[in-house]
C-alpha positions as a Markdown table, in Angstrom:
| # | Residue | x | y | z |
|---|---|---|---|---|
| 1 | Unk | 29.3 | -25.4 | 3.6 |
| 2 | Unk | 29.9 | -27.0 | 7.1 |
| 3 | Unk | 33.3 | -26.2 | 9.5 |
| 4 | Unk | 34.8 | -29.1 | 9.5 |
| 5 | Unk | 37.4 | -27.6 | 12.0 |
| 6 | Unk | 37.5 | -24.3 | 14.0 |
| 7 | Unk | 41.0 | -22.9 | 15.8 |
| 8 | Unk | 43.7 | -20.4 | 14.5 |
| 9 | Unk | 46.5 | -19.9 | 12.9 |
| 10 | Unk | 49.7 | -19.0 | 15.0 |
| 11 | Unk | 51.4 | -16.6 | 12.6 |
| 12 | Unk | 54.4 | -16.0 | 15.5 |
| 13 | Unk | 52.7 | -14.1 | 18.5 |
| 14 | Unk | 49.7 | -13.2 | 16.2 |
| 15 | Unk | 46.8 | -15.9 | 16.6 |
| 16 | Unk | 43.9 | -15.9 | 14.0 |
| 17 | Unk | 40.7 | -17.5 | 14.6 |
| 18 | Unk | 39.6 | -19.5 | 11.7 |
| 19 | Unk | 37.4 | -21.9 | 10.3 |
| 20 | Unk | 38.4 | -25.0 | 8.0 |
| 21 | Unk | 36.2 | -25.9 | 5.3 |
| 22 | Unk | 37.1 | -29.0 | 2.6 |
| 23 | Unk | 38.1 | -27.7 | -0.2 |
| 24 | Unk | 37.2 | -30.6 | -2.5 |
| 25 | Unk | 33.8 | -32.8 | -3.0 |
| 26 | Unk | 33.3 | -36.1 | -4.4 |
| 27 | Unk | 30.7 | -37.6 | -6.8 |
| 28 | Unk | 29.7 | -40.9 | -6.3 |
| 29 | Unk | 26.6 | -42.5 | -6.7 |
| 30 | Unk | 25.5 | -44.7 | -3.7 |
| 31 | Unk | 24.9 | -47.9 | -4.7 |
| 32 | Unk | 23.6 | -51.1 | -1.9 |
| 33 | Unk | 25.2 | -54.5 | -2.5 |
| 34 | Unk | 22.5 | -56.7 | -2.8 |
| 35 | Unk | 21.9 | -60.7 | -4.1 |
| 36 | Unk | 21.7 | -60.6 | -8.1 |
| 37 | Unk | 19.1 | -63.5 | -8.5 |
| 38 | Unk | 16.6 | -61.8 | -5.7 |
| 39 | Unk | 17.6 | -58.1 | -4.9 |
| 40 | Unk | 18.3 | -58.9 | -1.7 |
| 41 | Unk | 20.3 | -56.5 | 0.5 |
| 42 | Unk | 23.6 | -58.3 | 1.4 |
| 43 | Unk | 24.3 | -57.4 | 5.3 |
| 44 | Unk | 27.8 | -57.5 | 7.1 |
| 45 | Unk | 28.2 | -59.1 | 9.9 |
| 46 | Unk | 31.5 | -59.3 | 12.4 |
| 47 | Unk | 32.3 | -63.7 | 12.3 |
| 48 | Unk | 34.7 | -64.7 | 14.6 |
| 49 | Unk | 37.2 | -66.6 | 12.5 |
| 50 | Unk | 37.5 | -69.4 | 15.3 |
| 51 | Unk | 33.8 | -70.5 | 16.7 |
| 52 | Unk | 32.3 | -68.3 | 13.7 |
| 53 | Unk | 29.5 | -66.7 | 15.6 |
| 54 | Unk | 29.0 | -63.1 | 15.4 |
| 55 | Unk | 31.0 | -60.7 | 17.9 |
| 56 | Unk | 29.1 | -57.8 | 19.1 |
| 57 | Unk | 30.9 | -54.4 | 19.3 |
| 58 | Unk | 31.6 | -53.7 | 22.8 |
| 59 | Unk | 33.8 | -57.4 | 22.9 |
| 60 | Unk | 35.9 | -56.4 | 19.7 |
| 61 | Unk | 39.4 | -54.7 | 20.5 |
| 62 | Unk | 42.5 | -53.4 | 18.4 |
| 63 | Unk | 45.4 | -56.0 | 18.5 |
| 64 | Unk | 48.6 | -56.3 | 17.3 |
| 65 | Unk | 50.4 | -59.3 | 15.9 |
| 66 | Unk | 53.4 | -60.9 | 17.6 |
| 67 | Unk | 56.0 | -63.3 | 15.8 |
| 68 | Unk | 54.7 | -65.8 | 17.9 |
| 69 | Unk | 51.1 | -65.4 | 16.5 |
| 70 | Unk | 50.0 | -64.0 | 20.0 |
| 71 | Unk | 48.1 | -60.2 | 20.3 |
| 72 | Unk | 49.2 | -57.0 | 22.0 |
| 73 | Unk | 45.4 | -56.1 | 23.0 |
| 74 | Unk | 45.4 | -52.2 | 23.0 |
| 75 | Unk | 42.7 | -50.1 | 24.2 |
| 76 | Unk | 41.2 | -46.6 | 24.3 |
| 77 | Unk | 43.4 | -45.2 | 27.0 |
| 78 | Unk | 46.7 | -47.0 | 24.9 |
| 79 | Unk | 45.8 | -44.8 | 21.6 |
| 80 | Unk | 44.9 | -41.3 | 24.1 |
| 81 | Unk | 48.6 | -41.6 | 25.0 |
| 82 | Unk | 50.2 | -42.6 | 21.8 |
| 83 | Unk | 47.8 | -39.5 | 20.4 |
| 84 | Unk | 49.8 | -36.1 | 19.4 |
| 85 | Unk | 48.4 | -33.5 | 21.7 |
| 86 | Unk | 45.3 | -32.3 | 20.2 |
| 87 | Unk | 45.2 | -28.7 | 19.4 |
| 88 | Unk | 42.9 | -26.2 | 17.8 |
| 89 | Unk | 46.1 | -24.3 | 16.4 |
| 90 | Unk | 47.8 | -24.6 | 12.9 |
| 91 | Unk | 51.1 | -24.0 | 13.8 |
| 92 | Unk | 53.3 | -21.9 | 11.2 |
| 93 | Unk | 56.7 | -23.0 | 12.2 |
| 94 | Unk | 58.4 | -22.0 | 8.9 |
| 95 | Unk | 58.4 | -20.1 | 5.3 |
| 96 | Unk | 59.5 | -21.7 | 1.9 |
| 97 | Unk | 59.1 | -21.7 | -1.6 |
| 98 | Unk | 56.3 | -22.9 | -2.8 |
| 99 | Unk | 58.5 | -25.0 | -5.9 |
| 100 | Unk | 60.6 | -26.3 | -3.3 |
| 101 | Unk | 58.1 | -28.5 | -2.5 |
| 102 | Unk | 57.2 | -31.6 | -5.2 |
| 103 | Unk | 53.8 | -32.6 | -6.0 |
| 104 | Unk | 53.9 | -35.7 | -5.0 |
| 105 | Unk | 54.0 | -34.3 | -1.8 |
| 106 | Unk | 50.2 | -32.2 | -2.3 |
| 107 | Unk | 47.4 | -34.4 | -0.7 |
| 108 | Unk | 44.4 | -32.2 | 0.4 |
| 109 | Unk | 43.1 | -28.9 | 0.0 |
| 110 | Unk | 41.3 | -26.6 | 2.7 |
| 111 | Unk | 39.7 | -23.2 | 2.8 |
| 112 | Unk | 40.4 | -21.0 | 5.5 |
| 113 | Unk | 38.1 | -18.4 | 6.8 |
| 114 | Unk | 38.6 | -16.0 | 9.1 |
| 115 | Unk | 36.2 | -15.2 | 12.1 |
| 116 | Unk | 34.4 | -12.1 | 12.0 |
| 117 | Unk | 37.0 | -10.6 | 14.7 |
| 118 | Unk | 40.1 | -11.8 | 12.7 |
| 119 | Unk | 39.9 | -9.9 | 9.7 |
| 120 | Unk | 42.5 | -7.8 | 9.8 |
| 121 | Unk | 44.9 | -10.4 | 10.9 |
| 122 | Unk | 43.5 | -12.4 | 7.9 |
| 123 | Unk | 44.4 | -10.0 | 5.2 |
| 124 | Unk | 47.6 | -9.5 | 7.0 |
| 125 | Unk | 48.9 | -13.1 | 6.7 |
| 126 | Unk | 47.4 | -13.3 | 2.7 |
| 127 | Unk | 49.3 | -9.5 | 2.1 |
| 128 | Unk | 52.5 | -11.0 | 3.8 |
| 129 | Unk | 52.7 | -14.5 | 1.9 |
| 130 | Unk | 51.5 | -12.6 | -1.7 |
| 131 | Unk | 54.6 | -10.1 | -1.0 |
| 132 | Unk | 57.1 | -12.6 | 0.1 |
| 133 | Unk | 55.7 | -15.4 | -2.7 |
| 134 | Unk | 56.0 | -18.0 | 0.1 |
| 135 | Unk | 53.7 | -20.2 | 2.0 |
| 136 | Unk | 53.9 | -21.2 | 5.1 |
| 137 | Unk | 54.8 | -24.8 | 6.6 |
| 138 | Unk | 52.8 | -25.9 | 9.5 |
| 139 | Unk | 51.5 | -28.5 | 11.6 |
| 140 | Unk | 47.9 | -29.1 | 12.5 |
| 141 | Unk | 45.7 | -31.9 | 14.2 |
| 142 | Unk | 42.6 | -33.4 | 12.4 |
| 143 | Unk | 40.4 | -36.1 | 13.6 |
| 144 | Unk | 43.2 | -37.0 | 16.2 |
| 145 | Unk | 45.8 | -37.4 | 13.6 |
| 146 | Unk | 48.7 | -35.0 | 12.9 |
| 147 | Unk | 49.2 | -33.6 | 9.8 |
| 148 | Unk | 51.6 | -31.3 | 7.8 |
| 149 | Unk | 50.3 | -28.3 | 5.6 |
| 150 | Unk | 51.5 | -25.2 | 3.5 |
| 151 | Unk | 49.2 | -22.1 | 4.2 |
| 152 | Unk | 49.1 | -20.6 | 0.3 |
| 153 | Unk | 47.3 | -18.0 | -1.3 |
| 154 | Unk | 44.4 | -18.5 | -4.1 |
| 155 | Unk | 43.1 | -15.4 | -5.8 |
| 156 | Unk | 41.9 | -13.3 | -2.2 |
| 157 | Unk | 41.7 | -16.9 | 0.0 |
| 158 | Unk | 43.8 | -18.3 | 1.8 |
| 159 | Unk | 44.1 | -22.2 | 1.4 |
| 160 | Unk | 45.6 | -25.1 | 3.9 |
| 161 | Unk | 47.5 | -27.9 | 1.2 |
| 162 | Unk | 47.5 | -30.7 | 3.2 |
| 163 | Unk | 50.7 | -32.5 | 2.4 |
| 164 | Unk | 52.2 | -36.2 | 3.0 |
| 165 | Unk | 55.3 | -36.5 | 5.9 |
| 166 | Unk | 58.2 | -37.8 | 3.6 |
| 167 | Unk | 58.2 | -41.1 | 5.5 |
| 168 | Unk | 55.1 | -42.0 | 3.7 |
| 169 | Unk | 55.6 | -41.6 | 0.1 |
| 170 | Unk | 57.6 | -44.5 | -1.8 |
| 171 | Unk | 60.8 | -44.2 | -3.5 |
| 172 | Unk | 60.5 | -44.7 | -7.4 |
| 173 | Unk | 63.6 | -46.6 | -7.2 |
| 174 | Unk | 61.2 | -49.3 | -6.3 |
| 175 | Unk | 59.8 | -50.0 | -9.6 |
| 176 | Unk | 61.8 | -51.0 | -12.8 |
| 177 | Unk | 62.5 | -47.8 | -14.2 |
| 178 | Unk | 64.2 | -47.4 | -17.4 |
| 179 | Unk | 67.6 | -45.9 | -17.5 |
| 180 | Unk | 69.3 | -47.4 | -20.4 |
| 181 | Unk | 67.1 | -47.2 | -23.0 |
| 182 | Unk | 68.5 | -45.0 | -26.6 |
| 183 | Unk | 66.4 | -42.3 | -28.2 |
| 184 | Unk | 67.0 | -41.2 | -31.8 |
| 185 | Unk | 67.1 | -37.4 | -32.6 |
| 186 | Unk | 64.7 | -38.5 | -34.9 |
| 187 | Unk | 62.2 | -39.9 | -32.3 |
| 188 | Unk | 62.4 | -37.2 | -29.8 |
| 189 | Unk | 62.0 | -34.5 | -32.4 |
| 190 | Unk | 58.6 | -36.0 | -33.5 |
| 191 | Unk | 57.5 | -36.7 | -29.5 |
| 192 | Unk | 58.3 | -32.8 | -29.2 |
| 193 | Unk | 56.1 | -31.7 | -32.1 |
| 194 | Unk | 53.4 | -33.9 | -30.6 |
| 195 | Unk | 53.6 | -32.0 | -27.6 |
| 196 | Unk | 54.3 | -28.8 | -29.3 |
| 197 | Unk | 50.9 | -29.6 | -31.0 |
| 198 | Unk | 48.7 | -30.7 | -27.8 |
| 199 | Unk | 50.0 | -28.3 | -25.8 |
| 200 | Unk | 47.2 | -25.5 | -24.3 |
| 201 | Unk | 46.9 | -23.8 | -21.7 |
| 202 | Unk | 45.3 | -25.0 | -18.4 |
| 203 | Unk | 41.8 | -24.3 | -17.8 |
| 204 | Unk | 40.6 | -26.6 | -15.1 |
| 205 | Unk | 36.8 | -26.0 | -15.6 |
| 206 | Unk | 37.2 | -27.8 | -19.3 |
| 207 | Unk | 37.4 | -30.9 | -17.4 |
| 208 | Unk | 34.5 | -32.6 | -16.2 |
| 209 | Unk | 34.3 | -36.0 | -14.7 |
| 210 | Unk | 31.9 | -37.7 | -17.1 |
| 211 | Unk | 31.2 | -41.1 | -15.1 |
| 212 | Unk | 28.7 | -40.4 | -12.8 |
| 213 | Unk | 26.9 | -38.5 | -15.2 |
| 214 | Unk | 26.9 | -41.8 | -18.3 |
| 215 | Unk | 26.3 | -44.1 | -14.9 |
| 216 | Unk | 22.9 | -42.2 | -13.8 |
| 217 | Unk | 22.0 | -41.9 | -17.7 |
| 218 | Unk | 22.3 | -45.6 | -18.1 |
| 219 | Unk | 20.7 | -46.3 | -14.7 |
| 220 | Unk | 17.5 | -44.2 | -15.6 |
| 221 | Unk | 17.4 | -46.3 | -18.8 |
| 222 | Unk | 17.2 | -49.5 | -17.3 |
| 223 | Unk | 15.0 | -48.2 | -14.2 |
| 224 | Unk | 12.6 | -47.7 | -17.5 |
| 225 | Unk | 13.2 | -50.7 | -19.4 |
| 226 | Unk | 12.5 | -53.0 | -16.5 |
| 227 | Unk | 9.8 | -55.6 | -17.2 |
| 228 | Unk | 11.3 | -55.1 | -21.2 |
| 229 | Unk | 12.5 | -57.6 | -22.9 |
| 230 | Unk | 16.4 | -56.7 | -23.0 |
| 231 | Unk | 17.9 | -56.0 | -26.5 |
| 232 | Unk | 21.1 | -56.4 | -27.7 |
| 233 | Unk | 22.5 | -53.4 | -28.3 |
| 234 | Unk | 24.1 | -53.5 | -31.5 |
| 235 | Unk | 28.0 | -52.5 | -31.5 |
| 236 | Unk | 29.7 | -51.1 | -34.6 |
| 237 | Unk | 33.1 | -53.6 | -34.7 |
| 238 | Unk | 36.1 | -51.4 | -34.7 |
| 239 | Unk | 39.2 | -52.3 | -37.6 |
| 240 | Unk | 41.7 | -54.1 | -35.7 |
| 241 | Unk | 44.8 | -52.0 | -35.9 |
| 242 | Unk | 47.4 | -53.4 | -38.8 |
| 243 | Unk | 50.5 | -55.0 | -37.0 |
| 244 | Unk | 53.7 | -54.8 | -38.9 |
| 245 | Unk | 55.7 | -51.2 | -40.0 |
| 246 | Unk | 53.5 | -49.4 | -37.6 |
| 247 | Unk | 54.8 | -51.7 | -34.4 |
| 248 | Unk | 57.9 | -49.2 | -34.7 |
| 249 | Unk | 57.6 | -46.5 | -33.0 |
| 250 | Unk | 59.0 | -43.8 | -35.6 |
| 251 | Unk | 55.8 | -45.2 | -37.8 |
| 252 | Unk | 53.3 | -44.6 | -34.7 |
| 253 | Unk | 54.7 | -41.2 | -33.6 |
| 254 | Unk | 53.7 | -40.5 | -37.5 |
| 255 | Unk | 50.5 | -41.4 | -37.6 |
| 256 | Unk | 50.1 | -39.7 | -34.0 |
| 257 | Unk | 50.9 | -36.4 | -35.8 |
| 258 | Unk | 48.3 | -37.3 | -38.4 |
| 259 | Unk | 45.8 | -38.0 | -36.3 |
| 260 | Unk | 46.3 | -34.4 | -34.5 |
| 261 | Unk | 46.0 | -32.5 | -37.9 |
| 262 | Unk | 43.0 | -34.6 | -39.0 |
């Protein structure tokens, strides 16, 4: 793995010397957009909207829209002093509970590891946040941006959560959320067995993101049919589900309980 950060984590007066590492990977497959009828790479290119010719790099600047249609034109030295201060510290600047803080808030993880001098001070922070059962809120700047984390334990690691400033998430109130709607006994005992019945316990490494894996399968196919004639691949119709009695939903939480013990 590469650093993608190096600093230290101020734990009061104590400062320890760490590296950041992502603590999550993607799989995607790279694909080129190209012309269907030719394979021809499709290049973008930077139009002005007005004379349409293409604008090199060094004439294009960051502007911002006035009422009046005009442009604040900003610049390098415009963003340096709107910047936070950058710093190779991840500030701890308090302790909570871990469930006081919602999901909704958890963005990003990190793993942290300790240089080879900072050890001790390492297993001192994980010992002290194991024994209290808190993590620690902090501050921390990453490709010039500030960010807030929680500094939480994993097995013998200790892991940065990178976590969202309240000002960004949206309230639910927002969407058209149901508050008046009447539940049966009836209907809420059988959505309880069906959860009663699906519930197990959570074992990460069960799920596997199939996608890329069926996309290179059906890549490597055609890659090998090319030059083929293409066949129709033959498709098995599926029964059209019966409308009627099973439209209420007491009939389709029973046949969702079927289904389980089939």
């Amino acid at each position: 793995m590469k650093a993608i950060w190096k600093g230290g984590i101020s734990f009061g007066l104590v400062n320890i010397p760490i590296r950041l590492y992502s603590g999550a990977t993607t799989h995607n497959i790279d694909l080129d957009m190209i012309r269907k009828k030719d394979q021809c790479k499709i290049q973008y290119v930077r139009v002005c909207k007005k004379d349409g010719k293409e604008v090199p790099w060094d004439e294009i600047a960051k502007g911002y829209k006035k009422e009046d249609g005009d442009y604040v034109v900003l610049d390098k030295s415009d963003f340096a002093k709107a910047m936070p201060e950058k710093t190779q510290t991840i500030d701890i600047f308090e302790f909570v509970l871990e469930d006081e803080i919602p999901s909704q808030y958890l963005e990003k993880p990190y793993i942290v590891e300790p240089a080879k001098e900072a050890k001790k001070t390492y297993a001192l922070l994980r010992e002290a946040l194991k024994k209290s059962g808190k993590v620690g809120l902090a501050k921390f700047v990453l490709r010039n941006t500030e960010h807030l984390g929680i500094l939480k334990v994993e097995d013998d690691a200790i892991l940065l959560i990178q976590i969202r400033f309240d000002q960004d998430l949206r309230d639910p109130k927002e969407a058209k959320i149901p508050d008046d709607v009447k539940i049966s006994k009836k209907e809420l005992d059988m959505a309880m067995t069906i959860i009663d019945q699906l519930t197990e316990k959570f074992e990460p490494e069960k799920y596997k993101d199939t996608y890329k894996e069926e996309l290179e399968k059906m890549i490597l196919k055609k890659a090998k049919a090319k030059g083929k004639p293409a066949k129709k691949e033959e498709t098995e119709e599926k029964p059209k589900a019966k409308k009627g009695a099973s439209d209420d939903l007491l009939e389709q939480l029973k046949a969702s309980l079927e289904a389980i013990k089939n």
